[in-house]
Short mmCIF file of C-alpha atoms in Angstrom, two decimals:
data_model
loop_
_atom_site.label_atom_id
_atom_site.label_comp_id
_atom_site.label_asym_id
_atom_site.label_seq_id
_atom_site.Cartn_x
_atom_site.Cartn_y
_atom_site.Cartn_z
CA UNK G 24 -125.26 -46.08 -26.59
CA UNK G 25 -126.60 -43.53 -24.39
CA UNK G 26 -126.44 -39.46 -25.12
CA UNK G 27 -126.39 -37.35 -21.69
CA UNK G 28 -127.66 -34.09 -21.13
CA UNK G 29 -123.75 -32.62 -21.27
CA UNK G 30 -123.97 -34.42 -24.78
CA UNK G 31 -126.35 -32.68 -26.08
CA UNK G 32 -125.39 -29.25 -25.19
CA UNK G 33 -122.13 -30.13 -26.69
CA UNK G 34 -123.76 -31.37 -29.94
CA UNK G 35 -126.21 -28.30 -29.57
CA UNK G 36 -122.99 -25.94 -29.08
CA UNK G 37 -120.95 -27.98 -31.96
CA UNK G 38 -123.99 -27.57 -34.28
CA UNK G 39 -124.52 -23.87 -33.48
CA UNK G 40 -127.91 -24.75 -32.22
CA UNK G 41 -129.48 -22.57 -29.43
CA UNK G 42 -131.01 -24.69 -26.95
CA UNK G 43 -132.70 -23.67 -23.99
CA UNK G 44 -132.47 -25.99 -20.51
CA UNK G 45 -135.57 -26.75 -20.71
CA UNK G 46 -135.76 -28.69 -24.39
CA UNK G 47 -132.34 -30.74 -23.00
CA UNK G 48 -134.43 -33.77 -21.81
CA UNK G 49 -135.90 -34.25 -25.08
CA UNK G 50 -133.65 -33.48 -27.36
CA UNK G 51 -131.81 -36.17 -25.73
CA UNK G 52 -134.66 -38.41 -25.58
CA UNK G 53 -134.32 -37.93 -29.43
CA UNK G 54 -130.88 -38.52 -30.48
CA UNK G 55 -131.34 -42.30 -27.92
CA UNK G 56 -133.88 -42.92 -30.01
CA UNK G 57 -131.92 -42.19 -33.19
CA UNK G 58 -128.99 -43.79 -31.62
CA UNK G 59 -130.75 -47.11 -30.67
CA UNK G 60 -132.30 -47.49 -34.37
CA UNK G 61 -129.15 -47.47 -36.14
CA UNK G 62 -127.75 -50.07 -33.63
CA UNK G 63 -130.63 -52.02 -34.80
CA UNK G 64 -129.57 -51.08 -38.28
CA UNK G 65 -125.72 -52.82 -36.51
CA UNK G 66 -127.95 -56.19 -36.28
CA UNK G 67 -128.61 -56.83 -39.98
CA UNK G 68 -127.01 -59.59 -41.53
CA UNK G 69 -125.74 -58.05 -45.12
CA UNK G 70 -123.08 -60.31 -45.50
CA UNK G 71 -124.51 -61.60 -49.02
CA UNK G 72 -126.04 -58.24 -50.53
CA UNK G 73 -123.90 -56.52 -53.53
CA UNK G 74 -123.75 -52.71 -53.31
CA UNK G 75 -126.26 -50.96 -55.10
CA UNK G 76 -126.14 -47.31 -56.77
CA UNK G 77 -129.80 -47.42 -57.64
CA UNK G 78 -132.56 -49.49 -57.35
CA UNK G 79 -133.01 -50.80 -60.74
CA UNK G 80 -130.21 -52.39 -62.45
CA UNK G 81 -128.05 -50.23 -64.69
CA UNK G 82 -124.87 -50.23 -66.50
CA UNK G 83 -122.64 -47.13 -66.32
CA UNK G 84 -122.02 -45.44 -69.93
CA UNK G 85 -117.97 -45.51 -70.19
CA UNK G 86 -116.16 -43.78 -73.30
CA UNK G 87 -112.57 -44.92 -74.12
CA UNK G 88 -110.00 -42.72 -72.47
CA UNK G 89 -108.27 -41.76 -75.30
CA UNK G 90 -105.83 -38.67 -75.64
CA UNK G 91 -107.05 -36.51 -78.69
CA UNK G 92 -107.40 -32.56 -79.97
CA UNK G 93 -111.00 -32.57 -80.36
CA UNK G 94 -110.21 -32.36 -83.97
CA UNK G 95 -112.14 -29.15 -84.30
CA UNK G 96 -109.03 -27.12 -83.14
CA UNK G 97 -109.03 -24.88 -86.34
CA UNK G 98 -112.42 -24.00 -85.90
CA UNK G 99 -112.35 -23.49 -82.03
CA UNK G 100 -109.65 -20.74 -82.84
CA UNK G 101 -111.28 -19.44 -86.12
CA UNK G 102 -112.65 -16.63 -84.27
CA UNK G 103 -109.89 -15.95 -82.30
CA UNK G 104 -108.52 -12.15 -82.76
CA UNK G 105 -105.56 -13.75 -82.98
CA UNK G 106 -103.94 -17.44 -83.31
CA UNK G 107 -101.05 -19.58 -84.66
CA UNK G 108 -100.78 -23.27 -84.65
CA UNK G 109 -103.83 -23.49 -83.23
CA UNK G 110 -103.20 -21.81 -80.13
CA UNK G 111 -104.67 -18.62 -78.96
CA UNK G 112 -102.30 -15.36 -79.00
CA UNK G 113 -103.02 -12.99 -76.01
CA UNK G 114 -101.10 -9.64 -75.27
CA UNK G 115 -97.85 -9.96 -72.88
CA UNK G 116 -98.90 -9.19 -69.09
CA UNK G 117 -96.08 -9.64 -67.33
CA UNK G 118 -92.76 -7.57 -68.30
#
């Protein structure tokens, strides 16, 4: 794939990049050459490589999803100016 000079301004413009005429030409001779790597990235064969999230093998922690209170709800409130079953009492707002 080949990037043309109307390419670049429009990248340039998209980015909000100012770029002067004269640093056109090699700008674009920049984003070819980024271009033409990753098509050589295209060519390699990782049909029989696993993903990876890191480079060393790890296990990710996992807790059961269970539904629960904390059971610490009495003390979470315990300082509460006010509470009942629990739950925290604030003032009415809206009449």
């Amino acid at each position: 794939m080949s990037v043309d000079a109307a390419t670049v301004k429009r990248v340039a413009h998209l980015s909000r990049i100012a770029v002067d005429d004269a640093d056109v030409p090699k700008l674009q001779g920049e984003l070819n050459a980024i271009l033409g790597f990753v098509e050589q990235l295209n060519e390699v064969d990782v049909s029989g490589v696993e993903p990876m999230t890191s480079v060393t093998p790890m296990v990710m922690k996992k807790r059961q999803d269970v539904v629960t209170d904390g059971e610490i709800a009495a003390e979470i409130v315990a300082n509460a100016p006010a509470s009942e079953d629990n739950y925290f009492m604030v003032p009415k707002v809206i009449e």
